[in-house]
């Protein structure tokens, strides 16, 4: 679909984080996030957070930062509030500031995004049609608590894109108060509720691209390291985490993808890729019994659980 402006200028890119997970941002900034203010503005890139960390060098490197005003925990209500904030930002930018976007794509702070591949994919689609683009979870279906029907939803763990037409249709349903409260009524997370809204309320089907976007929910024996180099290069998103595909690998993966496009040294690139793919096999001890040490909220949770267990043991003794 050809238009007068580049697809990068017509796509709003949102990254959601938390002040608990500030340490994650350095890996994004050293890989796929543009390093200059001009590039970030040109790509309409916004960081949404529950609280600005004033002494953070990483936060200072983002040009556009939005504080959501949502609770600072990881409960269903909190997640739904943050998702509603993403839509609120889109409508504020398009309806109040009068910016023009054909697409809104939202990602988590543990995602690697190949922006070139994202733009290439979106540029082939007509944003005047309702598109809901993402990856299904491995169980593929989710049963609604209100009706005896099933529906598919795009897991936020892999990233999701919405077309302009679908965003127009969603406006009535995604204000902060209604969205968050209805999430709680259904007893589901934000991404599940989005699937419920879009398929059952708006009668729009998910466009799944499981072969192009990937999350850390993929099983250990089916991680992105099973990919050929070409599959890696063609992917739009890769999901990183603490127990498998650690965030420290993100800049390495980014450099590998960059080199594959700019050099003819195929043998050297394959050597690096094979090393990365073999890492899981060589270090199986890193794949189990881990928690997210990149977010202080998880560290606090683990310490609390450990302290509680110790108290129970001492009581029994």
C-alpha positions as a Markdown table, in Angstrom:
| # | Residue | x | y | z |
|---|---|---|---|---|
| 1 | Unk | 0.0 | 0.0 | 0.0 |
| 2 | Unk | 1.7 | 3.2 | -1.1 |
| 3 | Unk | 1.1 | 6.5 | 0.7 |
| 4 | Unk | 2.7 | 9.9 | 0.7 |
| 5 | Unk | 4.8 | 9.4 | 3.9 |
| 6 | Unk | 7.1 | 6.5 | 4.9 |
| 7 | Unk | 5.6 | 3.7 | 7.0 |
| 8 | Unk | 7.9 | 4.6 | 9.9 |
| 9 | Unk | 6.3 | 8.0 | 10.2 |
| 10 | Unk | 2.8 | 6.4 | 10.2 |
| 11 | Unk | 3.5 | 3.9 | 12.9 |
| 12 | Unk | 3.4 | 4.6 | 16.6 |
| 13 | Unk | 5.8 | 2.5 | 18.6 |
| 14 | Unk | 5.1 | 2.0 | 22.3 |
| 15 | Unk | 7.4 | 0.2 | 24.8 |
| 16 | Unk | 5.9 | -0.5 | 28.2 |
| 17 | Unk | 8.1 | -0.8 | 31.3 |
| 18 | Unk | 8.1 | -0.2 | 35.0 |
| 19 | Unk | 10.4 | 1.6 | 37.4 |
| 20 | Unk | 11.0 | -1.9 | 38.9 |
| 21 | Unk | 12.6 | -3.0 | 35.6 |
| 22 | Unk | 14.8 | 0.0 | 34.9 |
| 23 | Unk | 17.9 | -2.2 | 34.3 |
| 24 | Unk | 16.3 | -3.7 | 31.2 |
| 25 | Unk | 16.3 | -0.5 | 29.3 |
| 26 | Unk | 20.1 | -0.4 | 28.8 |
| 27 | Unk | 19.8 | -3.6 | 26.6 |
| 28 | Unk | 17.2 | -2.0 | 24.4 |
| 29 | Unk | 19.2 | 1.2 | 24.1 |
| 30 | Unk | 22.3 | -0.8 | 23.1 |
| 31 | Unk | 20.5 | -2.7 | 20.4 |
| 32 | Unk | 17.3 | -1.7 | 18.6 |
| 33 | Unk | 16.2 | 1.6 | 20.1 |
| 34 | Unk | 17.6 | 4.5 | 18.0 |
| 35 | Unk | 20.3 | 6.3 | 19.9 |
| 36 | Unk | 19.6 | 9.9 | 18.8 |
| 37 | Unk | 16.7 | 12.2 | 19.7 |
| 38 | Unk | 16.0 | 12.8 | 16.0 |
| 39 | Unk | 15.7 | 9.1 | 15.2 |
| 40 | Unk | 13.4 | 8.4 | 18.2 |
| 41 | Unk | 11.1 | 11.3 | 17.2 |
| 42 | Unk | 11.1 | 10.3 | 13.5 |
| 43 | Unk | 10.1 | 6.7 | 14.5 |
| 44 | Unk | 7.4 | 8.0 | 17.0 |
| 45 | Unk | 8.9 | 6.0 | 19.8 |
| 46 | Unk | 7.4 | 6.3 | 23.3 |
| 47 | Unk | 8.3 | 4.7 | 26.6 |
| 48 | Unk | 5.4 | 4.2 | 29.0 |
| 49 | Unk | 6.2 | 3.7 | 32.7 |
| 50 | Unk | 4.5 | 3.7 | 36.0 |
| 51 | Unk | 7.1 | 6.0 | 37.5 |
| 52 | Unk | 10.0 | 8.1 | 36.0 |
| 53 | Unk | 13.3 | 7.1 | 37.5 |
| 54 | Unk | 15.1 | 10.5 | 37.8 |
| 55 | Unk | 18.6 | 9.1 | 38.5 |
| 56 | Unk | 18.5 | 6.6 | 35.6 |
| 57 | Unk | 20.8 | 7.2 | 32.7 |
| 58 | Unk | 18.6 | 4.9 | 30.6 |
| 59 | Unk | 15.4 | 6.9 | 31.3 |
| 60 | Unk | 17.3 | 10.1 | 30.3 |
| 61 | Unk | 18.1 | 8.7 | 26.9 |
| 62 | Unk | 14.5 | 8.3 | 25.9 |
| 63 | Unk | 13.0 | 11.4 | 24.3 |
| 64 | Unk | 9.3 | 10.6 | 24.8 |
| 65 | Unk | 8.4 | 9.2 | 28.3 |
| 66 | Unk | 4.8 | 8.9 | 29.5 |
| 67 | Unk | 4.0 | 8.2 | 33.2 |
| 68 | Unk | 0.7 | 6.2 | 33.2 |
| 69 | Unk | -0.4 | 7.0 | 36.8 |
| 70 | Unk | -1.3 | 3.3 | 37.2 |
| 71 | Unk | -0.5 | 1.2 | 40.3 |
| 72 | Unk | 3.1 | 0.1 | 40.5 |
| 73 | Unk | 2.5 | -3.6 | 40.8 |
| 74 | Unk | 1.9 | -6.5 | 38.4 |
| 75 | Unk | -1.7 | -7.4 | 39.2 |
| 76 | Unk | -4.4 | -7.8 | 36.6 |
| 77 | Unk | -5.9 | -4.4 | 37.4 |
| 78 | Unk | -2.5 | -2.8 | 37.1 |
| 79 | Unk | -1.7 | -4.4 | 33.8 |
| 80 | Unk | -5.1 | -3.5 | 32.4 |
| 81 | Unk | -4.7 | 0.1 | 33.5 |
| 82 | Unk | -1.3 | 0.3 | 31.7 |
| 83 | Unk | -2.8 | -1.1 | 28.5 |
| 84 | Unk | -5.6 | 1.5 | 28.7 |
| 85 | Unk | -2.9 | 4.1 | 29.0 |
| 86 | Unk | -1.4 | 2.9 | 25.7 |
| 87 | Unk | -4.6 | 3.6 | 23.9 |
| 88 | Unk | -5.1 | 6.8 | 25.7 |
| 89 | Unk | -1.8 | 8.0 | 24.4 |
| 90 | Unk | -2.7 | 7.0 | 20.8 |
| 91 | Unk | -6.0 | 8.9 | 21.0 |
| 92 | Unk | -4.4 | 12.0 | 22.5 |
| 93 | Unk | -1.8 | 12.1 | 19.8 |
| 94 | Unk | -4.2 | 11.6 | 17.0 |
| 95 | Unk | -7.3 | 13.4 | 18.1 |
| 96 | Unk | -5.8 | 16.2 | 20.2 |
| 97 | Unk | -2.3 | 16.8 | 18.8 |
| 98 | Unk | -3.6 | 15.8 | 15.3 |
| 99 | Unk | -0.7 | 13.5 | 14.4 |
| 100 | Unk | -1.5 | 10.9 | 11.8 |
| 101 | Unk | -0.8 | 7.2 | 12.5 |
| 102 | Unk | -2.0 | 4.2 | 10.5 |
| 103 | Unk | -0.7 | 1.7 | 13.1 |
| 104 | Unk | -0.1 | 1.4 | 16.8 |
| 105 | Unk | 2.3 | -1.3 | 17.9 |
| 106 | Unk | 3.0 | -2.0 | 21.5 |
| 107 | Unk | 5.9 | -4.1 | 23.0 |
| 108 | Unk | 7.2 | -5.0 | 26.4 |
| 109 | Unk | 10.7 | -4.0 | 27.7 |
| 110 | Unk | 12.0 | -7.5 | 27.2 |
| 111 | Unk | 11.4 | -7.5 | 23.4 |
| 112 | Unk | 13.9 | -7.2 | 20.6 |
| 113 | Unk | 12.2 | -5.5 | 17.6 |
| 114 | Unk | 13.5 | -5.6 | 14.1 |
| 115 | Unk | 12.0 | -2.3 | 13.0 |
| 116 | Unk | 12.9 | -2.8 | 9.3 |
| 117 | Unk | 11.0 | -6.1 | 9.2 |
| 118 | Unk | 8.0 | -4.6 | 11.1 |
| 119 | Unk | 7.7 | -1.7 | 8.7 |
| 120 | Unk | 8.1 | -4.1 | 5.7 |
| 121 | Unk | 5.3 | -6.2 | 7.0 |
| 122 | Unk | 2.9 | -3.3 | 7.9 |
| 123 | Unk | 3.5 | -1.5 | 4.6 |
| 124 | Unk | 1.9 | -4.4 | 2.7 |
| 125 | Unk | -1.4 | -4.0 | 4.6 |
| 126 | Unk | -4.3 | -1.5 | 4.3 |
| 127 | Unk | -4.7 | 0.3 | 7.7 |
| 128 | Unk | -8.2 | 1.4 | 6.7 |
| 129 | Unk | -9.2 | -2.2 | 7.4 |
| 130 | Unk | -9.4 | -3.6 | 11.0 |
| 131 | Unk | -6.2 | -5.5 | 11.7 |
| 132 | Unk | -5.4 | -7.2 | 15.0 |
| 133 | Unk | -1.9 | -8.6 | 14.5 |
| 134 | Unk | 0.0 | -10.8 | 17.0 |
| 135 | Unk | 1.0 | -14.2 | 18.2 |
| 136 | Unk | -1.2 | -16.7 | 19.8 |
| 137 | Unk | -0.1 | -18.5 | 23.0 |
| 138 | Unk | 0.7 | -22.2 | 22.8 |
| 139 | Unk | -2.8 | -23.2 | 23.9 |
| 140 | Unk | -4.2 | -21.1 | 21.1 |
| 141 | Unk | -7.6 | -20.6 | 22.6 |
| 142 | Unk | -9.1 | -18.9 | 25.7 |
| 143 | Unk | -12.5 | -19.5 | 27.0 |
| 144 | Unk | -14.6 | -16.5 | 27.9 |
| 145 | Unk | -16.1 | -16.3 | 31.3 |
| 146 | Unk | -19.2 | -14.6 | 30.0 |
| 147 | Unk | -20.2 | -16.7 | 27.1 |
| 148 | Unk | -19.9 | -20.3 | 26.2 |
| 149 | Unk | -17.6 | -19.5 | 23.3 |
| 150 | Unk | -13.8 | -19.5 | 22.6 |
| 151 | Unk | -11.7 | -16.8 | 21.1 |
| 152 | Unk | -8.1 | -16.3 | 20.2 |
| 153 | Unk | -6.0 | -13.5 | 21.6 |
| 154 | Unk | -2.6 | -12.1 | 20.8 |
| 155 | Unk | -0.2 | -12.5 | 23.7 |
| 156 | Unk | 1.3 | -9.2 | 24.8 |
| 157 | Unk | 4.5 | -11.2 | 25.5 |
| 158 | Unk | 5.3 | -11.1 | 21.8 |
| 159 | Unk | 4.0 | -7.7 | 20.8 |
| 160 | Unk | 0.8 | -6.6 | 19.1 |
| 161 | Unk | -0.1 | -4.2 | 16.3 |
| 162 | Unk | -3.5 | -2.5 | 15.7 |
| 163 | Unk | -4.6 | -0.8 | 12.5 |
| 164 | Unk | -6.1 | 2.7 | 12.4 |
| 165 | Unk | -9.5 | 1.3 | 11.6 |
| 166 | Unk | -9.5 | -1.1 | 14.5 |
| 167 | Unk | -8.3 | 1.6 | 16.9 |
| 168 | Unk | -11.2 | 3.8 | 15.8 |
| 169 | Unk | -13.6 | 0.9 | 16.6 |
| 170 | Unk | -12.0 | 0.2 | 20.0 |
| 171 | Unk | -12.2 | 3.8 | 21.3 |
| 172 | Unk | -15.5 | 3.3 | 23.1 |
| 173 | Unk | -14.1 | 0.2 | 25.0 |
| 174 | Unk | -10.6 | 1.1 | 26.1 |
| 175 | Unk | -10.9 | 4.2 | 28.4 |
| 176 | Unk | -9.0 | 3.6 | 31.7 |
| 177 | Unk | -11.9 | 3.2 | 34.1 |
| 178 | Unk | -14.1 | 0.9 | 31.9 |
| 179 | Unk | -11.2 | -1.2 | 30.6 |
| 180 | Unk | -9.6 | -1.9 | 33.9 |
| 181 | Unk | -12.9 | -2.6 | 35.7 |
| 182 | Unk | -14.1 | -5.0 | 33.0 |
| 183 | Unk | -10.7 | -6.8 | 33.1 |
| 184 | Unk | -11.4 | -7.6 | 36.7 |
| 185 | Unk | -15.0 | -8.6 | 36.1 |
| 186 | Unk | -13.8 | -11.2 | 33.6 |
| 187 | Unk | -10.9 | -12.2 | 35.8 |
| 188 | Unk | -8.4 | -12.1 | 33.0 |
| 189 | Unk | -5.2 | -10.2 | 32.0 |
| 190 | Unk | -5.1 | -7.3 | 29.6 |
| 191 | Unk | -4.1 | -9.3 | 26.5 |
| 192 | Unk | -6.8 | -11.8 | 27.0 |
| 193 | Unk | -9.4 | -9.0 | 27.5 |
| 194 | Unk | -8.2 | -7.4 | 24.3 |
| 195 | Unk | -8.9 | -10.6 | 22.4 |
| 196 | Unk | -12.4 | -10.8 | 24.0 |
| 197 | Unk | -13.2 | -7.2 | 23.0 |
| 198 | Unk | -11.9 | -7.5 | 19.5 |
| 199 | Unk | -13.3 | -10.9 | 18.5 |
| 200 | Unk | -16.6 | -11.0 | 20.5 |
| 201 | Unk | -17.5 | -7.3 | 20.6 |
| 202 | Unk | -16.1 | -6.1 | 17.3 |
| 203 | Unk | -16.2 | -9.3 | 15.4 |
| 204 | Unk | -12.6 | -8.9 | 14.1 |
| 205 | Unk | -10.4 | -11.9 | 13.8 |
| 206 | Unk | -6.8 | -12.1 | 14.9 |
| 207 | Unk | -4.2 | -12.1 | 12.2 |
| 208 | Unk | -1.6 | -14.5 | 13.6 |
| 209 | Unk | 2.0 | -14.2 | 12.5 |
| 210 | Unk | 3.6 | -16.8 | 14.8 |
| 211 | Unk | 6.4 | -17.4 | 12.4 |
| 212 | Unk | 7.5 | -13.8 | 12.6 |
| 213 | Unk | 7.0 | -12.7 | 16.2 |
| 214 | Unk | 8.2 | -14.6 | 19.2 |
| 215 | Unk | 7.9 | -14.4 | 23.0 |
| 216 | Unk | 9.7 | -15.8 | 26.0 |
| 217 | Unk | 6.7 | -18.0 | 26.5 |
| 218 | Unk | 7.9 | -20.4 | 23.8 |
| 219 | Unk | 9.1 | -23.6 | 25.3 |
| 220 | Unk | 12.7 | -24.4 | 26.0 |
| 221 | Unk | 13.0 | -26.9 | 23.3 |
| 222 | Unk | 11.4 | -24.5 | 20.8 |
| 223 | Unk | 13.3 | -21.3 | 21.5 |
| 224 | Unk | 14.4 | -18.9 | 18.8 |
| 225 | Unk | 17.8 | -20.5 | 18.9 |
| 226 | Unk | 16.5 | -23.4 | 16.9 |
| 227 | Unk | 16.1 | -20.9 | 14.0 |
| 228 | Unk | 18.3 | -20.9 | 10.9 |
| 229 | Unk | 20.1 | -17.7 | 10.5 |
| 230 | Unk | 17.6 | -16.7 | 7.8 |
| 231 | Unk | 14.7 | -17.2 | 10.1 |
| 232 | Unk | 16.4 | -15.1 | 12.7 |
| 233 | Unk | 17.0 | -12.3 | 10.2 |
| 234 | Unk | 13.4 | -12.4 | 9.0 |
| 235 | Unk | 11.8 | -12.3 | 12.5 |
| 236 | Unk | 10.0 | -9.1 | 13.6 |
| 237 | Unk | 10.2 | -9.7 | 17.4 |
| 238 | Unk | 12.2 | -11.9 | 19.7 |
| 239 | Unk | 11.3 | -12.3 | 23.4 |
| 240 | Unk | 14.0 | -12.3 | 26.0 |
| 241 | Unk | 13.8 | -13.3 | 29.6 |
| 242 | Unk | 15.8 | -14.2 | 32.7 |
| 243 | Unk | 15.7 | -18.0 | 32.6 |
| 244 | Unk | 16.4 | -18.8 | 29.0 |
| 245 | Unk | 17.2 | -16.1 | 26.4 |
| 246 | Unk | 18.7 | -13.6 | 28.7 |
| 247 | Unk | 18.6 | -9.9 | 28.0 |
| 248 | Unk | 22.4 | -9.6 | 27.9 |
| 249 | Unk | 22.3 | -11.5 | 24.6 |
| 250 | Unk | 20.1 | -8.8 | 22.9 |
| 251 | Unk | 22.9 | -6.5 | 21.8 |
| 252 | Unk | 24.8 | -9.6 | 20.4 |
| 253 | Unk | 21.7 | -10.7 | 18.4 |
| 254 | Unk | 21.2 | -7.1 | 17.2 |
| 255 | Unk | 24.8 | -6.9 | 16.0 |
| 256 | Unk | 24.5 | -10.3 | 14.3 |
| 257 | Unk | 21.4 | -9.2 | 12.4 |
| 258 | Unk | 23.0 | -5.9 | 11.4 |
| 259 | Unk | 26.2 | -7.7 | 10.1 |
| 260 | Unk | 24.1 | -10.2 | 8.1 |
| 261 | Unk | 22.7 | -7.2 | 6.2 |
| 262 | Unk | 26.0 | -5.3 | 5.7 |
| 263 | Unk | 28.7 | -7.9 | 5.2 |
| 264 | Unk | 29.4 | -10.9 | 3.0 |
| 265 | Unk | 31.3 | -12.7 | 5.7 |
| 266 | Unk | 28.7 | -15.5 | 6.0 |
| 267 | Unk | 31.0 | -18.0 | 7.5 |
| 268 | Unk | 32.0 | -15.7 | 10.4 |
| 269 | Unk | 28.3 | -14.8 | 11.0 |
| 270 | Unk | 27.3 | -18.5 | 11.1 |
| 271 | Unk | 30.1 | -19.2 | 13.6 |
| 272 | Unk | 28.7 | -16.7 | 16.0 |
| 273 | Unk | 25.1 | -17.8 | 15.4 |
| 274 | Unk | 26.0 | -21.5 | 16.1 |
| 275 | Unk | 27.8 | -20.5 | 19.3 |
| 276 | Unk | 24.6 | -18.7 | 20.5 |
| 277 | Unk | 22.4 | -21.6 | 19.6 |
| 278 | Unk | 24.6 | -24.0 | 21.4 |
| 279 | Unk | 24.7 | -22.0 | 24.6 |
| 280 | Unk | 21.5 | -23.5 | 26.0 |
| 281 | Unk | 22.9 | -27.0 | 25.5 |
| 282 | Unk | 26.2 | -26.2 | 27.1 |
| 283 | Unk | 24.7 | -24.3 | 30.0 |
| 284 | Unk | 21.6 | -26.2 | 30.9 |
| 285 | Unk | 22.0 | -25.1 | 34.5 |
| 286 | Unk | 20.9 | -21.6 | 33.4 |
| 287 | Unk | 17.6 | -22.8 | 32.2 |
| 288 | Unk | 15.8 | -23.8 | 35.4 |
| 289 | Unk | 15.0 | -22.4 | 38.9 |
| 290 | Unk | 15.5 | -18.8 | 37.8 |
| 291 | Unk | 13.6 | -15.6 | 38.6 |
| 292 | Unk | 13.6 | -12.3 | 37.0 |
| 293 | Unk | 16.6 | -10.6 | 38.5 |
| 294 | Unk | 16.3 | -7.7 | 36.0 |
| 295 | Unk | 13.2 | -6.4 | 37.9 |
| 296 | Unk | 13.4 | -5.4 | 41.6 |
| 297 | Unk | 9.7 | -6.3 | 42.1 |
| 298 | Unk | 10.5 | -9.9 | 41.4 |
| 299 | Unk | 13.6 | -9.8 | 43.7 |
| 300 | Unk | 11.4 | -8.4 | 46.5 |
| 301 | Unk | 8.8 | -11.2 | 45.8 |
| 302 | Unk | 11.4 | -13.9 | 46.0 |
| 303 | Unk | 12.9 | -12.5 | 49.3 |
| 304 | Unk | 9.4 | -12.3 | 50.8 |
| 305 | Unk | 8.5 | -15.8 | 49.8 |
| 306 | Unk | 11.9 | -17.1 | 51.2 |
| 307 | Unk | 11.4 | -15.2 | 54.5 |
| 308 | Unk | 7.9 | -16.7 | 54.8 |
| 309 | Unk | 9.2 | -20.2 | 54.2 |
| 310 | Unk | 11.9 | -19.7 | 56.8 |
| 311 | Unk | 9.4 | -18.4 | 59.3 |
| 312 | Unk | 7.1 | -21.4 | 58.7 |
| 313 | Unk | 10.1 | -23.8 | 59.2 |
| 314 | Unk | 11.2 | -22.2 | 62.4 |
| 315 | Unk | 7.6 | -22.3 | 63.7 |
| 316 | Unk | 7.3 | -26.0 | 63.0 |
| 317 | Unk | 10.7 | -26.6 | 64.7 |
